[in-house]
Structures are given as C-alpha cells and as structure tokens.
C-alpha cells in the first residue's frame, strides 16, 4: 500500500505506429479480395472491376482506428493505475451538483405542463421515473450495502403481481395495495437474503440471478395463480382519490367533478405525478436512512465485513435490512407499473430488466442518488432517441455505454458525500 | 498485581486445523488495568489465539471466560463473533489494518458506536422522524468520537477518507475506532508494526494511559520489543502453539527457553538478544 507503484506509461509512439501499420497491412490483405475487387455484369459476362480508392479508404480507416483505439486503451490503463495508487479522496462538496439536482427536480415538476399536448413525452418521462425509483431501490442493496443483486426484477414482479391479483380478485385499490405489496416484496427480500448471506460477490450474484428466474418461471408456469404467459389483464387504473379517469357520466369522474372536458391525457399526467411523488418519497427515505446508523452500517458492511463483526455489529441483520428495504422499494415500483400498464405478464420481468436497473446504478456511480437519475434518463432515452436509426440503435447504445465506461469508469457521479462532518462550517 | 481483578480467563485452549495444532493447551489470565503481551516467533499461534478469543474461530477444546462487571462470567468461545464485542466488551484490531477506507475517519468512529445508536434510533423509526432521543444519542456519539480523536491526535483528519492516510495514522484510527466501542478488554494485533520510533513512543504512552487511567485490560501481540518490554505488566511467550514462558518482562528476558526459541531460529531477533 505504501510502496510506490510506477505508473505504466505504455509503449512509445513509434511502437503504436508500427502496430497500426501491421493492422493496416492485415486489412489490406483481407481487403483486396473483399473490397478491392468486385464483379460487374457487363453484357451477360461477369468481369472483374477494381475499387482501389475504396480499399485505400478502408485501410486508412483501419490504420487510424487502430491508433485511436490503442491510445484510448493506454489512457484507460493509465487512469486505472493512477486510481490503484491513490484512492479517490473525499472531495469537498460540489455545489453545482446540488444545483443540477434542483434543476432536474424543477424540470420534472413542470414537465407535463410544458409538454401537455405531447403524450409521448409524458409517457417516456413516466418510464424514466419508474427506472429512477427502481435504481434508487437497488442502490440500497448494490450501492450502499455492496451486495451484487442480479435478480432485482423479482421484487418488481412481486409488487406488480400483488396489485394485479388483489385488484382483479378482491377489488383492492392502488393505495390500499401499496403497503401490502411493499411488505410482501420485503418478505421476499428476506427470504432471498437469508440463505445467501454467507455468499459474496460473484456467488451472491449467481444466486440472485437464479432467484429472479425462479420467480419468473413460477409466474409463467403456475397458470391457475398468475395466468401463466397470458398474464393478468384489465387491472384497474389508479383513481384520483376515488374519482376515475373515464368518459362515463353516470358516476362522478375526474372530469365531471372538476367541470373540465374529459381528455385521455388527464390520466397520463396524473400517473406521471404519482410516480414522481413515489420517487421523491423514495429519495427522501433513502437519503435519510443513509445518514442513520443503519445506512452507515450498510456502507461499513460494503467496506469491510470482518471489521464490522469485530466491532460488535450483527452483519446478518444489517444485510437483511438492506435486502428488505431494497425489495420493498422495488415492490412499490411494481405496483405502479401494474397500475399504469393495466396488463402484466412474465415478459415484463425478464433478466434484461434486472440488468438495465443494475446498469443504471453502476453507471450513475454506486451509491449516488443523483447519478441514478442521470443514468436512468440516459439509459431510457438513448434507445428512444435511437429509434430513427432502427436496427443500429442497439449498436449506438452499446457504443455510448463503452465510451462512458472508458471516460468515467467509477460512474457518472463517483464522489461520495460523507454522512457526517465534524467541522460543518469549514469547507474542506 | 493482586489488586487488579482478572478480566479474562483462558483455560486449556486448543485449536487444531486438521492435523496442525496451532494452539495447544494454552492457559492464561488477563487482568483489568494491566497490559498483557503475547510474543513469539512468526507462526507461533498468536493471531490464532486472538481469533479464538474474539469468536472468529471456534476453539477445538478449552474455554475462554470473560468476567463482565454487569453480565457476570461469559463464555466467549460459545458466542457469535459480534457478541464478543457487543456483549462481552472485547474488541480487537487487526494485523493487516481493516478500516472502512472510503469512509471518513469520523464515520469510522461512528460506525463503531452502531449498536448504541441503532437502539437509540429505535431501529431507524425514531431516527427517520428526527426524534430528540435519537438526536441526543447522536450528539453523544459525536462527542465520544471527538474525544478519542483528540486523544489520538487525529482531530484534523476527521473529515478525510481513512484509506488516504498513512500507515501509522491508519493504525491509530483503528485503535480509536476500537475504543469507541467502550471495550473492557482491547486486543491489539501488532499495533506498532510500521510505526516510526516517535509514533512507537506515543503508542507506549497511549497503552499505559488506557490501562492505568481507564482501567482497561490491554492484550497485545507485538514483535517490537521496545514496546513490549517497556509497557508490559505480564508477558506470555508462545512457540509452535505452546506456552513456553510467562512472567514479568525481567523474568522473560532471562528465561532460557525464550532465548532458545528466539536465537534457535534461523532468523535471529536481535532486539531480544540485545
């Protein structure tokens, strides 16, 4: 730790040129038959034509690309070596981050008004907010407690199916189901957490991955209970304190009660504000917990489990509480998801959802609340914006992810804000 | 010596790993308000002994009994590891420092007071709503942390990430963190390793202060004979898992078995010979 580790500078410029020339040579050899020569149909007979400029361009691109890639990799390695030598210091509070947070909050409050005519924007923003909420929930487990959970979508499914089943069979409302679904998801979190507590890192990840699949497979196969692959349809939508959003006139509806003309957008905007409120509550809850003993203990467990035991902390309970609270928040998001879609099926709870949520947490910077928001916006909007590029959009998405990981390997917002400071007034 | 009551009684402690006997039939008493040192060549079983005391290993045979003023006699070898610190008041540090590197020094010390704070926060409920009882407990925790930070000359570093600090400083933070648990017995695993002579002298002073002023039992594993011979009230020498000598520093320095164990090794420890 104290020994000086020399920073590896990588090979020199000449070596890089040599390397790129070799790649160019290889691409020239491959390119002659594939690009340099092509067949043309000249009056019934095939003849061979040459495309030397294309070939030259191809070889040039390969040369330049190889050079650029190697420099990017060198840069990446250098950064990595630097980080290994010096841990990121606890930096002074960065005021612009706080302002960014307020700006995002302000924008999210006025968004449905600013885009009131555009249902697509409000819908997409609602999706972003669901992922923000899921990200904040998973952040407790992965970011704070350091337990790699690859099956988080299972708790999302538990919440969604709890609402789906309770509302269609017993006529429960959205707000009634919310606490029940949260408690049920938390119970599932403990059920998953209990046997896996002794596992760490990769092993825990595999077990949680399996757990997520178990829940999904139960939903697919237990047709009597969950409707199997057909899912559950006609789930009642949330009402505005008992006033439904519908064009019917025999009972008071939202539109008749407020004497406004019925519009389908009302519900979309209402749903947006519901998830915004839920997400903000989640944020408040998690930020407060982080400063409480239980939150500090989560971080301590992430840092060093053995030391926690030696200080008399019950690591089992601390991990279970992280699992339970993370799961509960996932359950809340699930209830909202079911209420918004009106239809749920196991299709919505596949592994790639877990992966997306985890990507949001990791990309945002582990443990950072604002980072999750930025990452969720990015991960939901990038594929949406890429729709114009049709089949290339996943390629674009992948390239963007790689670039972010090269430039900011610790996540978009990687700095950690201490939970308590001795010299509150002093700027460190 | 008889004025100090016995805090910890180790009786016929044996630890086997398969065919290897790391500790065999070790008996030892540790008194409150005194510094007891365990010395011995590398691989003598010192750290294994600490692991047995603090619940990280379950000893194969024997008993470790802690005489707690409130809870009476507690069998440490039958407790889960976290109870050893929480209930019995036995806290240890580690040979390879185990801090929470990305958390600040102050946070490290607050984590150590987790149990008291968690109870005061009523398992987060009172804390979530900012109740006065929790706030008072938190203030108390901060004051305790500040007290030990001041005592160990760490106050200026309170808001720095612990992992960024020098080796000697990290050692002191680990001791400060252990002290925040309010232990009756503090077990230090090579606290002087990597310290310079000045830091080492400060450590001596601290150990004496803890045992004399605070009445804490101090159990020390140490290779640095400058520390061991100056501050110890009682020394126990281990070699290949056996206790080969026990007594005051003067007795140990003249003990033929100890001299043989140290000089008989290929790697001579000059400090003992000198």
XYZ file of C-alpha atoms in Angstrom:
702
model
C 0.000 0.000 0.000
C 2.709 2.405 0.972
C 5.134 1.200 -1.695
C 5.390 3.311 -4.822
C 3.961 1.588 -7.855
C 5.338 3.072 -11.067
C 2.628 4.200 -13.439
C 2.809 2.156 -16.590
C 3.226 4.524 -19.486
C 2.634 2.026 -22.277
C 4.752 1.645 -25.407
C 6.003 4.709 -27.242
C 4.581 6.444 -30.276
C 6.779 4.558 -32.765
C 5.594 1.219 -31.411
C 1.996 2.326 -31.758
C 2.552 3.353 -35.399
C 4.177 0.000 -36.068
C 1.240 -1.780 -34.503
C -1.240 0.242 -36.544
C 0.773 -0.423 -39.739
C 0.561 -4.142 -39.049
C -3.209 -3.862 -38.707
C -3.357 -1.822 -41.920
C -1.307 -4.494 -43.688
C -3.655 -7.198 -42.472
C -6.703 -5.240 -43.588
C -5.057 -4.662 -46.988
C -4.594 -8.415 -47.427
C -8.171 -9.100 -46.370
C -9.474 -6.112 -48.286
C -8.064 -6.939 -51.752
C -10.473 -9.791 -52.417
C -13.343 -8.386 -50.359
C -13.280 -4.709 -51.273
C -10.578 -4.140 -53.856
C -12.061 -6.481 -56.416
C -15.670 -6.905 -57.326
C -17.586 -8.469 -60.124
C -19.659 -6.498 -62.595
C -22.201 -7.782 -65.033
C -21.040 -6.474 -68.417
C -23.407 -7.621 -71.100
C -24.037 -11.178 -69.951
C -20.469 -11.935 -68.917
C -19.022 -11.322 -65.492
C -15.877 -9.289 -65.416
C -13.764 -8.128 -62.537
C -13.502 -4.468 -61.761
C -11.255 -2.829 -59.207
C -12.177 -0.362 -56.470
C -8.765 0.833 -55.289
C -9.989 4.114 -53.748
C -12.443 2.179 -51.551
C -9.701 -0.185 -50.498
C -7.384 2.725 -49.672
C -10.124 4.307 -47.604
C -10.753 1.041 -45.756
C -7.070 0.525 -44.986
C -6.798 4.150 -43.879
C -9.748 3.805 -41.536
C -8.284 0.633 -40.061
C -4.938 2.357 -39.521
C -6.468 5.422 -37.878
C -8.979 3.388 -35.902
C -6.321 1.086 -34.510
C -4.204 4.062 -33.454
C -7.144 5.765 -31.776
C -8.210 2.579 -30.023
C -4.723 1.941 -28.674
C -4.424 5.474 -27.366
C -7.823 5.214 -25.717
C -6.807 1.924 -24.096
C -3.496 3.415 -22.914
C -5.349 6.323 -21.423
C -7.746 3.955 -19.708
C -4.923 1.837 -18.267
C -3.091 4.914 -17.073
C -6.179 6.130 -15.270
C -6.654 2.724 -13.726
C -3.081 2.614 -12.469
C -3.434 6.089 -11.016
C -6.583 5.108 -9.207
C -4.948 1.983 -7.821
C -2.229 4.193 -6.346
C -4.474 6.786 -4.886
C -7.991 6.200 -3.660
C -10.398 8.955 -4.576
C -10.296 11.484 -1.790
C -13.478 12.596 -0.138
C -13.873 15.749 -2.129
C -15.293 18.985 -0.957
C -18.972 19.452 -1.586
C -19.533 20.303 -5.209
C -22.223 22.951 -5.244
C -23.051 22.559 -8.935
C -24.189 19.003 -8.263
C -26.725 20.277 -5.809
C -27.933 22.837 -8.338
C -28.137 20.161 -11.001
C -30.341 18.185 -8.607
C -32.664 21.158 -8.068
C -32.764 21.857 -11.799
C -33.773 18.264 -12.560
C -36.402 18.402 -9.818
C -37.812 21.692 -11.103
C -37.910 20.410 -14.664
C -39.642 17.194 -13.597
C -42.331 19.199 -11.779
C -43.248 21.330 -14.804
C -42.653 18.705 -17.487
C -46.308 17.602 -18.011
C -47.390 21.236 -18.221
C -44.645 22.153 -20.641
C -45.420 19.143 -22.827
C -49.141 18.927 -22.087
C -50.064 18.258 -25.696
C -47.413 15.605 -26.162
C -48.450 12.306 -24.659
C -45.320 10.543 -25.863
C -43.024 12.809 -23.830
C -45.030 12.388 -20.618
C -45.197 8.636 -21.139
C -41.462 8.373 -21.672
C -40.829 10.568 -18.641
C -43.011 8.223 -16.589
C -40.925 5.275 -17.752
C -37.763 7.163 -16.806
C -39.195 7.797 -13.346
C -40.055 4.110 -12.840
C -36.426 3.287 -13.587
C -35.233 6.094 -11.329
C -37.278 4.629 -8.495
C -36.025 1.104 -9.207
C -32.494 2.458 -9.394
C -32.842 4.163 -6.019
C -34.201 0.948 -4.544
C -31.403 -1.195 -5.949
C -28.893 1.451 -4.908
C -29.577 0.484 -1.292
C -28.569 -3.111 -1.970
C -25.771 -2.649 -4.503
C -24.508 0.887 -3.976
C -24.705 1.176 -0.215
C -24.551 -2.369 1.152
C -22.339 -3.616 -1.697
C -24.371 -6.779 -2.323
C -24.441 -7.528 -6.040
C -28.060 -8.371 -6.842
C -28.826 -9.588 -10.363
C -32.408 -10.620 -9.635
C -33.883 -7.320 -8.544
C -36.651 -7.580 -11.102
C -38.158 -10.384 -8.994
C -39.263 -7.863 -6.354
C -40.635 -5.609 -9.073
C -42.650 -8.625 -10.258
C -43.843 -9.419 -6.737
C -45.172 -5.867 -6.403
C -46.808 -5.890 -9.832
C -48.487 -9.278 -9.365
C -49.621 -8.391 -5.843
C -51.544 -5.451 -7.255
C -52.667 -7.396 -10.322
C -54.094 -10.259 -8.261
C -55.504 -8.283 -5.337
C -57.230 -5.775 -7.600
C -58.714 -8.243 -10.070
C -59.788 -10.842 -7.467
C -60.624 -8.752 -4.422
C -61.145 -5.312 -5.876
C -58.363 -3.704 -3.876
C -57.401 -0.162 -4.802
C -53.975 1.182 -5.722
C -53.290 2.986 -2.464
C -54.540 0.053 -0.359
C -52.284 -2.396 -2.160
C -49.163 -0.250 -1.999
C -48.175 -1.021 1.630
C -49.186 -4.683 1.318
C -47.118 -5.138 -1.825
C -44.173 -3.362 -0.208
C -44.345 -5.634 2.816
C -44.668 -8.722 0.644
C -41.707 -7.738 -1.510
C -39.675 -7.047 1.641
C -40.573 -10.524 2.898
C -39.347 -11.976 -0.372
C -36.190 -9.919 0.045
C -35.595 -11.530 3.420
C -36.401 -14.980 2.022
C -33.766 -14.424 -0.648
C -31.344 -12.774 1.735
C -31.426 -15.358 4.486
C -29.790 -18.317 2.726
C -27.449 -16.176 0.635
C -25.912 -14.094 3.409
C -22.756 -16.133 3.573
C -22.122 -15.536 -0.105
C -20.300 -12.583 -1.532
C -19.566 -11.017 -4.874
C -19.874 -13.383 -7.822
C -21.518 -16.158 -5.836
C -24.222 -13.878 -4.492
C -24.771 -12.509 -7.996
C -25.379 -16.012 -9.367
C -27.849 -16.930 -6.614
C -29.811 -13.695 -7.014
C -29.840 -14.243 -10.778
C -31.342 -17.678 -10.127
C -33.887 -16.222 -7.735
C -35.065 -13.748 -10.353
C -35.510 -16.580 -12.846
C -37.355 -18.756 -10.284
C -39.928 -16.033 -9.709
C -40.365 -15.523 -13.445
C -40.705 -19.257 -14.122
C -43.289 -19.618 -11.363
C -45.271 -16.811 -12.968
C -45.009 -18.467 -16.389
C -45.930 -21.964 -15.259
C -48.391 -21.550 -12.413
C -51.240 -20.722 -14.756
C -54.043 -21.041 -12.171
C -52.398 -18.476 -9.969
C -50.815 -15.942 -12.272
C -52.442 -16.554 -15.633
C -49.212 -18.001 -16.957
C -47.748 -16.454 -20.078
C -51.073 -14.717 -20.763
C -50.556 -12.574 -17.703
C -53.233 -10.578 -15.969
C -55.265 -8.056 -17.884
C -57.816 -5.384 -17.072
C -56.057 -4.250 -13.953
C -57.928 -1.218 -12.608
C -56.122 2.080 -13.070
C -55.452 4.255 -10.054
C -58.179 6.785 -9.321
C -57.877 10.386 -8.231
C -58.971 9.894 -4.605
C -61.860 7.729 -5.789
C -62.624 9.664 -8.966
C -61.914 7.523 -12.029
C -60.427 8.906 -15.225
C -63.150 7.841 -17.648
C -65.584 9.376 -20.073
C -68.603 7.760 -18.273
C -71.052 10.210 -16.855
C -73.406 8.172 -14.606
C -70.929 8.328 -11.679
C -68.795 11.357 -10.883
C -65.472 11.182 -12.701
C -62.380 13.314 -12.527
C -63.565 15.364 -15.487
C -67.138 15.948 -14.255
C -66.027 16.684 -10.698
C -63.702 19.447 -11.786
C -66.051 20.542 -14.582
C -63.493 20.115 -17.289
C -63.760 18.340 -20.560
C -62.671 14.718 -20.468
C -59.294 14.109 -22.025
C -57.247 10.921 -22.101
C -54.174 12.944 -21.110
C -55.502 13.575 -17.624
C -54.708 10.053 -16.544
C -51.271 10.102 -18.171
C -50.410 13.316 -16.352
C -51.876 12.033 -13.096
C -49.826 8.815 -13.367
C -46.752 10.915 -14.019
C -47.276 12.894 -10.822
C -47.969 9.711 -8.838
C -44.666 8.140 -9.849
C -42.901 11.464 -9.336
C -44.262 11.624 -5.786
C -43.365 7.982 -5.129
C -39.857 8.504 -6.495
C -39.323 11.669 -4.440
C -40.541 9.896 -1.312
C -38.134 7.060 -2.078
C -35.315 9.540 -2.446
C -36.150 11.256 0.823
C -36.458 7.911 2.593
C -33.160 6.541 1.270
C -31.225 9.779 1.843
C -32.411 9.889 5.435
C -31.678 6.212 6.007
C -28.178 6.712 4.676
C -27.395 9.147 7.461
C -28.968 6.964 10.126
C -26.997 4.232 11.908
C -28.463 1.574 9.639
C -27.303 3.394 6.489
C -23.805 3.989 7.808
C -23.723 0.315 8.780
C -24.673 -0.688 5.211
C -21.706 1.208 3.891
C -19.447 -0.240 6.576
C -20.500 -3.763 5.586
C -19.664 -2.903 1.981
C -16.240 -1.666 3.041
C -15.217 -4.450 5.446
C -17.452 -7.148 6.811
C -14.876 -8.660 9.155
C -14.182 -5.314 10.788
C -17.926 -4.864 11.338
C -18.110 -8.156 13.191
C -15.133 -7.219 15.322
C -16.945 -4.006 16.299
C -19.940 -5.976 17.523
C -22.242 -5.396 14.572
C -24.705 -8.062 13.551
C -23.781 -8.261 9.889
C -26.623 -10.693 9.166
C -29.289 -8.237 10.271
C -27.645 -5.324 8.502
C -27.553 -7.182 5.186
C -31.112 -8.417 5.631
C -32.344 -4.901 6.279
C -30.679 -3.741 3.059
C -32.274 -6.582 1.112
C -35.680 -5.952 2.671
C -35.695 -2.196 2.083
C -34.374 -2.509 -1.455
C -37.012 -5.145 -2.204
C -39.782 -3.052 -0.668
C -38.960 -0.106 -2.920
C -38.899 -2.441 -5.920
C -42.319 -3.713 -4.846
C -43.739 -0.175 -4.762
C -42.442 0.450 -8.272
C -44.032 -2.839 -9.358
C -47.464 -1.798 -8.071
C -47.207 1.412 -10.011
C -46.079 -0.427 -13.125
C -49.095 -2.781 -12.991
C -51.487 0.115 -12.413
C -50.038 2.097 -15.275
C -49.928 -0.697 -17.836
C -53.240 -2.272 -16.887
C -51.744 -5.538 -18.070
C -48.820 -7.549 -16.750
C -47.170 -10.727 -17.933
C -43.900 -12.505 -17.116
C -42.497 -10.919 -20.294
C -42.023 -7.671 -18.396
C -39.867 -9.250 -15.715
C -37.050 -10.870 -17.638
C -33.381 -10.772 -16.745
C -32.617 -7.904 -19.099
C -34.755 -5.670 -16.857
C -32.558 -6.553 -13.857
C -29.521 -5.867 -15.992
C -30.863 -2.464 -17.033
C -31.578 -1.463 -13.435
C -28.147 -2.626 -12.356
C -26.600 -0.749 -15.266
C -28.375 2.404 -14.075
C -26.924 2.025 -10.583
C -23.410 1.225 -11.777
C -23.423 3.865 -14.494
C -24.754 6.505 -12.137
C -21.943 5.872 -9.671
C -22.505 3.414 -6.871
C -24.366 4.998 -4.003
C -25.062 8.314 -5.749
C -28.725 9.337 -5.805
C -28.355 11.987 -8.493
C -26.186 9.679 -10.571
C -29.071 7.214 -10.740
C -31.332 9.924 -12.181
C -28.830 10.916 -14.855
C -28.133 7.286 -15.743
C -31.841 6.399 -15.888
C -32.505 9.310 -18.219
C -29.610 8.217 -20.395
C -30.493 4.535 -20.476
C -34.171 5.068 -21.231
C -33.748 7.977 -23.625
C -30.814 6.671 -25.660
C -32.754 3.721 -27.122
C -35.777 6.004 -27.611
C -33.779 8.675 -29.426
C -32.109 5.966 -31.453
C -35.414 4.800 -32.903
C -34.671 6.694 -36.117
C -31.610 4.547 -36.621
C -33.809 1.434 -36.393
C -31.550 -1.612 -36.356
C -28.440 0.383 -35.444
C -29.854 1.742 -32.220
C -28.549 -1.074 -30.029
C -25.138 -0.581 -31.607
C -25.300 3.119 -30.745
C -26.431 2.280 -27.246
C -23.545 -0.137 -26.782
C -21.027 2.376 -28.101
C -22.336 5.040 -25.719
C -22.025 2.658 -22.782
C -18.441 1.766 -23.688
C -17.481 5.413 -24.048
C -18.929 6.248 -20.655
C -17.100 3.346 -19.048
C -13.827 4.461 -20.621
C -14.186 8.085 -19.552
C -15.870 7.652 -16.219
C -15.220 4.126 -15.001
C -16.401 4.970 -11.496
C -19.814 6.013 -12.764
C -21.095 9.402 -13.824
C -21.090 10.805 -10.305
C -18.477 8.860 -8.420
C -17.709 11.114 -5.472
C -19.053 10.105 -2.094
C -20.550 12.648 0.248
C -19.696 11.905 3.910
C -22.739 11.263 6.080
C -21.406 13.336 8.935
C -18.814 16.079 9.255
C -17.043 17.379 12.269
C -16.316 20.874 11.008
C -19.666 21.623 9.482
C -18.941 25.220 8.582
C -15.450 24.695 7.221
C -15.042 23.927 3.564
C -12.522 21.121 3.390
C -0.752 -7.386 40.907
C -3.391 -8.966 43.072
C -5.241 -5.652 43.261
C -6.229 -5.990 39.615
C -9.129 -8.350 39.170
C -8.978 -10.985 36.487
C -10.852 -9.979 33.372
C -10.226 -12.844 31.037
C -9.523 -16.464 31.863
C -8.268 -18.733 29.129
C -8.363 -22.402 30.105
C -6.704 -25.223 28.211
C -7.346 -23.628 24.864
C -6.531 -25.882 21.908
C -7.048 -25.093 18.251
C -6.437 -27.655 15.556
C -6.720 -27.187 11.812
C -6.880 -30.754 10.521
C -3.578 -32.283 11.550
C -1.978 -28.978 12.505
C -2.172 -27.907 16.112
C -1.964 -24.143 16.058
C -2.515 -23.755 19.794
C -2.152 -26.464 22.354
C -3.438 -26.396 25.894
C -2.930 -22.676 26.433
C -3.983 -21.215 29.778
C -3.646 -17.525 30.550
C -5.197 -14.834 32.710
C -5.568 -11.220 31.698
C -6.177 -8.612 34.385
C -8.064 -5.339 34.167
C -5.886 -2.234 34.235
C -2.841 -4.129 33.046
C -1.004 -4.717 29.807
C -0.524 -8.351 28.919
C 1.647 -9.137 25.902
C 1.801 -12.241 23.789
C 5.086 -12.635 21.986
C 6.643 -15.399 19.961
C 8.241 -16.096 16.619
C 6.187 -15.938 13.425
C 3.693 -18.752 13.207
C 3.658 -19.317 16.966
C -0.145 -19.064 17.086
C -0.546 -15.514 18.393
C -3.094 -14.351 15.856
C -4.888 -17.705 16.064
C -5.202 -17.039 19.778
C -6.807 -13.653 19.060
C -9.169 -15.228 16.559
C -10.230 -17.772 19.183
C -10.828 -15.029 21.762
C -12.920 -12.862 19.500
C -15.174 -15.522 18.042
C -13.645 -15.671 14.557
C -12.522 -19.251 15.243
C -14.310 -21.794 17.384
C -11.594 -23.392 19.531
C -11.348 -27.177 19.324
C -11.031 -27.538 23.087
C -10.942 -25.355 26.147
C -12.800 -22.294 27.344
C -12.397 -18.536 27.237
C -14.188 -16.873 30.126
C -14.749 -13.137 30.401
C -15.656 -11.673 33.801
C -18.014 -8.861 32.963
C -18.986 -6.485 35.779
C -22.638 -6.479 34.702
C -23.198 -9.725 32.871
C -21.026 -11.997 35.063
C -18.942 -14.778 33.574
C -19.397 -15.102 29.805
C -18.031 -17.910 27.684
C -16.570 -16.159 24.635
C -15.924 -19.400 22.770
C -19.655 -20.083 22.616
C -20.712 -16.650 21.382
C -21.275 -15.492 17.816
C -18.380 -13.231 16.868
C -20.312 -9.958 17.015
C -21.500 -10.688 20.582
C -17.900 -10.752 21.766
C -17.662 -7.001 21.205
C -21.282 -6.075 21.842
C -21.981 -8.050 24.996
C -18.641 -9.067 26.455
C -16.780 -5.851 25.675
C -13.798 -7.472 23.989
C -12.667 -5.572 20.901
C -9.749 -6.306 18.645
C -7.712 -4.657 15.943
C -6.164 -6.484 13.010
C -2.628 -7.216 11.963
C -3.456 -6.082 8.413
C -5.418 -2.920 9.129
C -9.134 -3.224 8.496
C -10.602 0.255 8.277
C -13.546 1.350 6.158
C -11.271 3.023 3.580
C -13.795 5.095 1.621
C -15.462 6.470 4.731
C -14.078 9.401 6.668
C -12.179 8.936 9.906
C -15.131 10.320 11.843
C -17.532 7.938 10.111
C -15.270 5.046 11.024
C -15.632 6.025 14.654
C -19.399 6.481 14.355
C -19.798 3.010 12.837
C -18.102 1.624 15.943
C -20.975 3.021 18.019
C -23.566 1.393 15.778
C -25.264 -0.695 18.470
C -25.917 2.172 20.841
C -27.078 4.435 18.009
C -29.256 1.786 16.421
C -31.046 1.234 19.738
C -31.450 4.978 20.218
C -32.854 5.348 16.708
C -35.422 2.642 17.573
C -34.258 0.679 14.572
C -34.414 3.767 12.369
C -38.007 4.751 13.178
C -37.206 7.467 15.717
C -34.247 8.448 13.575
C -36.344 8.855 10.430
C -38.592 11.316 12.187
C -35.713 13.086 13.898
C -36.830 12.431 17.480
C -34.993 14.206 20.285
C -33.837 10.992 21.945
C -32.003 9.920 18.842
C -30.511 13.356 18.291
C -29.114 13.351 21.828
C -27.622 9.892 21.343
C -26.068 11.000 18.069
C -24.597 14.084 19.699
C -23.140 11.872 22.418
C -21.634 9.560 19.813
C -20.042 12.524 18.050
C -18.623 13.796 21.322
C -17.149 10.418 22.167
C -15.603 10.193 18.706
C -14.215 13.705 19.074
C -12.777 12.839 22.485
C -10.812 9.864 21.172
C -9.808 11.730 18.013
C -8.350 14.469 20.184
C -6.603 11.968 22.430
C -5.030 10.192 19.469
C -4.169 13.458 17.668
C -6.448 12.705 14.744
C -8.836 15.620 15.027
C -7.513 17.469 11.967
C -8.068 14.387 9.831
C -11.645 13.748 10.969
C -13.238 14.512 7.601
C -10.628 12.764 5.444
C -11.212 9.364 3.861
C -9.471 6.828 6.099
C -7.942 4.940 3.179
C -5.963 8.009 2.072
C -3.942 8.286 5.247
C -0.503 6.959 6.087
C 0.047 3.541 7.590
C 0.875 4.780 11.080
C -2.156 7.053 11.101
C -4.413 4.217 9.956
C -3.153 2.131 12.881
C -4.120 4.902 15.278
C -7.534 5.249 13.672
C -8.109 1.544 14.137
C -7.289 1.855 17.823
C -9.515 4.926 18.182
C -12.321 3.071 16.454
C -11.947 0.089 18.799
C -12.010 2.450 21.797
C -15.327 3.912 20.630
C -16.935 0.531 21.349
C -16.099 1.160 25.053
C -14.286 -2.139 25.473
C -13.313 -3.660 28.795
C -10.546 -5.532 27.078
C -8.837 -4.271 23.946
C -6.824 -6.762 21.910
C -4.218 -5.159 19.669
C -2.602 -7.253 16.950
C 0.845 -5.762 16.258
C -0.110 -2.120 16.730
C 3.494 -0.944 16.443
C 4.174 -2.606 13.088
C 5.223 0.040 10.585
C 5.429 2.850 13.130
C 8.449 5.118 13.338
C 10.240 5.498 16.726
C 8.309 8.631 17.651
C 4.947 7.054 16.816
C 6.023 3.969 18.699
C 6.780 6.041 21.801
C 3.348 7.682 21.519
C 1.776 4.261 21.315
C 3.543 3.214 24.522
C 2.183 6.257 26.258
C -1.325 5.555 24.974
C -1.275 1.934 26.132
C -0.168 2.922 29.593
C -2.818 5.647 29.683
C -5.582 3.218 28.691
C -4.665 0.637 31.274
C -3.838 2.976 34.160
C -6.323 5.809 33.663
C -9.228 3.958 32.089
C -8.708 0.622 33.827
C -8.996 -1.244 30.543
C -7.389 -4.599 30.059
C -4.907 -4.466 27.194
C -3.868 -7.606 25.394
C -1.027 -7.029 22.993
C 0.562 -9.061 20.231
C 3.794 -7.354 19.303
C 7.158 -8.012 17.752
C 8.619 -4.640 18.659
C 10.478 -5.372 21.887
C 10.839 -1.643 22.599
C 7.113 -1.597 23.133
C 6.698 -4.979 24.782
C 9.488 -4.736 27.360
C 8.702 -1.149 28.332
C 4.983 -1.291 28.876
C 4.012 -4.879 29.631
C 2.989 -5.919 33.115
C 2.853 -9.518 32.100
C 4.248 -11.400 29.128
C 3.341 -14.775 27.693
C 5.680 -16.372 25.163
C 4.338 -18.786 22.566
C 6.283 -21.080 20.285
C 4.678 -23.576 17.915
C 1.377 -23.177 19.718
C 2.792 -23.923 23.166
C 3.273 -21.533 26.014
C 6.984 -21.709 26.781
C 7.234 -18.957 29.377
C 5.170 -16.472 31.326
C 6.095 -13.688 33.713
C 7.263 -10.106 34.080
C 9.495 -8.526 31.406
C 12.577 -9.100 33.588
C 11.764 -12.774 34.032
C 11.124 -13.239 30.336
C 14.376 -11.570 29.295
C 16.333 -14.061 31.369
C 14.291 -17.132 30.583
C 16.495 -19.768 28.873
C 13.531 -21.205 26.925
C 12.700 -17.831 25.435
C 16.293 -17.118 24.472
C 16.488 -20.543 22.848
C 13.239 -20.064 20.958
C 14.352 -16.753 19.582
C 18.021 -17.465 18.997
C 17.459 -21.038 17.921
C 15.526 -19.809 14.950
C 17.314 -19.205 11.700
C 16.195 -15.629 11.709
C 17.622 -14.106 14.850
C 15.648 -11.394 16.546
C 18.441 -9.072 17.619
C 16.248 -6.954 19.785
C 15.768 -9.756 22.316
C 19.392 -10.704 22.198
C 20.476 -7.140 22.837
